Amino acid sequence: AIALAPAIKELRLLTELYIGSNTIKNEGAIALAPAIKELKLLTEFYLAYNSIEKEGAIALAPAVKELRLLTVFDIGYNKIGKEGAIALAPAIKELKLLTLFDI
C-alpha cells in the first residue's frame, strides 16, 4: 500500500478499489489516506482483513469523508476499536449515498 499510494492518487477515474486481505496495517492505511482523498468518483472501497488499528482508521477518516459518491465502505475484520470507530463516525455521517458499511 505504501508503494502503491502515489499511483493510486493518479487514478482519478477509479470507481472501485479493493485492497482487502493484504495486511496493509496502519502504515499502509496512513499512506493511502492522501491518495484516497483524490478519488472523487470512488463508489466502492474495500479494506477488510488488513490488520488496520485505530491509528489507521483515524488517518483514513478525513479522506473517506471526501468520497461523496461512496456507496460501499468495507473496513470490517480489522482492529480499529472504539477510537477508530469514533474517528470514522463523522465521515460516515457525510456519506449520503452509502448503502453498505461494514466495520
Coordinates of C-alpha atoms in Angstrom, one line a residue:
A1 CA 0.0 0.0 0.0
I2 CA 2.8 2.4 0.8
A3 CA 4.4 1.8 -2.6
L4 CA 1.1 2.0 -4.5
A5 CA -0.3 5.1 -2.8
P6 CA 1.3 7.6 -5.3
A7 CA 0.0 5.6 -8.3
I8 CA -3.5 5.3 -6.8
K9 CA -3.6 9.0 -6.3
E10 CA -3.4 9.5 -10.1
L11 CA -6.3 7.1 -10.8
R12 CA -8.9 9.9 -10.8
L13 CA -11.5 7.9 -12.7
L14 CA -11.3 4.9 -10.4
T15 CA -14.8 3.9 -9.2
E16 CA -13.9 0.7 -7.2
L17 CA -10.9 0.0 -5.0
Y18 CA -10.4 -3.5 -3.5
I19 CA -7.4 -3.7 -1.1
G20 CA -8.9 -6.4 1.2
S21 CA -6.8 -9.2 2.7
N22 CA -3.4 -7.6 2.2
T23 CA -2.4 -6.9 5.7
I24 CA -1.5 -3.2 4.9
K25 CA -1.7 -2.4 8.7
N26 CA -1.6 1.2 10.0
E27 CA 1.3 2.1 7.8
G28 CA -0.5 1.3 4.7
A29 CA -3.7 3.0 5.7
I30 CA -1.8 6.1 6.7
A31 CA 0.0 6.1 3.3
L32 CA -3.3 5.6 1.4
A33 CA -5.3 8.3 3.1
P34 CA -4.0 11.3 1.0
A35 CA -4.3 9.2 -2.2
I36 CA -7.9 8.1 -1.4
K37 CA -8.9 11.7 -0.8
E38 CA -8.3 12.4 -4.5
L39 CA -10.6 9.6 -5.8
K40 CA -13.7 11.7 -6.1
L41 CA -15.5 9.1 -8.3
L42 CA -14.9 6.2 -6.0
T43 CA -18.2 4.3 -5.2
E44 CA -16.8 1.1 -3.6
F45 CA -13.9 0.9 -1.2
Y46 CA -12.9 -2.4 0.4
L47 CA -10.3 -2.5 3.2
A48 CA -11.4 -5.7 5.1
Y49 CA -8.9 -8.1 6.6
N50 CA -5.9 -5.7 6.7
S51 CA -4.9 -5.5 10.4
I52 CA -5.8 -1.8 10.5
E53 CA -6.0 -0.4 14.0
K54 CA -7.2 2.8 15.4
E55 CA -4.3 4.9 14.1
G56 CA -5.1 3.8 10.5
A57 CA -8.8 4.5 10.9
I58 CA -8.1 7.9 12.3
A59 CA -5.8 8.7 9.3
L60 CA -8.4 7.4 6.8
A61 CA -11.4 9.3 8.3
P62 CA -10.8 12.7 6.7
A63 CA -10.1 11.1 3.4
V64 CA -13.2 8.9 3.5
K65 CA -15.3 12.0 4.3
E66 CA -14.4 13.4 0.9
L67 CA -15.7 10.4 -1.0
R68 CA -19.2 11.8 -1.5
L69 CA -20.2 9.1 -4.1
L70 CA -19.2 6.2 -1.9
T71 CA -22.0 3.5 -1.7
V72 CA -19.9 0.7 -0.2
F73 CA -17.3 1.0 2.5
D74 CA -15.9 -2.2 4.0
I75 CA -13.4 -1.9 6.7
G76 CA -14.6 -5.0 8.6
Y77 CA -12.4 -7.6 10.2
N78 CA -9.8 -5.0 11.3
K79 CA -8.9 -3.9 14.8
I80 CA -10.0 -0.2 14.7
G81 CA -11.6 -0.4 18.1
K82 CA -13.8 2.2 19.7
E83 CA -11.5 5.1 19.0
G84 CA -11.2 4.2 15.3
A85 CA -15.0 3.9 15.0
I86 CA -15.4 7.3 16.7
A87 CA -13.0 8.8 14.3
L88 CA -14.9 7.4 11.3
A89 CA -18.4 8.3 12.5
P90 CA -18.4 12.0 11.3
A91 CA -17.1 10.8 7.9
I92 CA -19.8 8.1 7.6
K93 CA -22.5 10.7 8.5
E94 CA -21.5 12.7 5.4
L95 CA -21.8 9.8 3.0
K96 CA -25.4 10.2 2.0
L97 CA -25.2 7.6 -0.8
L98 CA -23.7 4.8 1.4
T99 CA -25.7 1.6 1.2
L100 CA -23.3 -0.8 2.8
F101 CA -20.9 -0.1 5.7
D102 CA -19.1 -3.0 7.3
I103 CA -17.0 -2.2 10.3

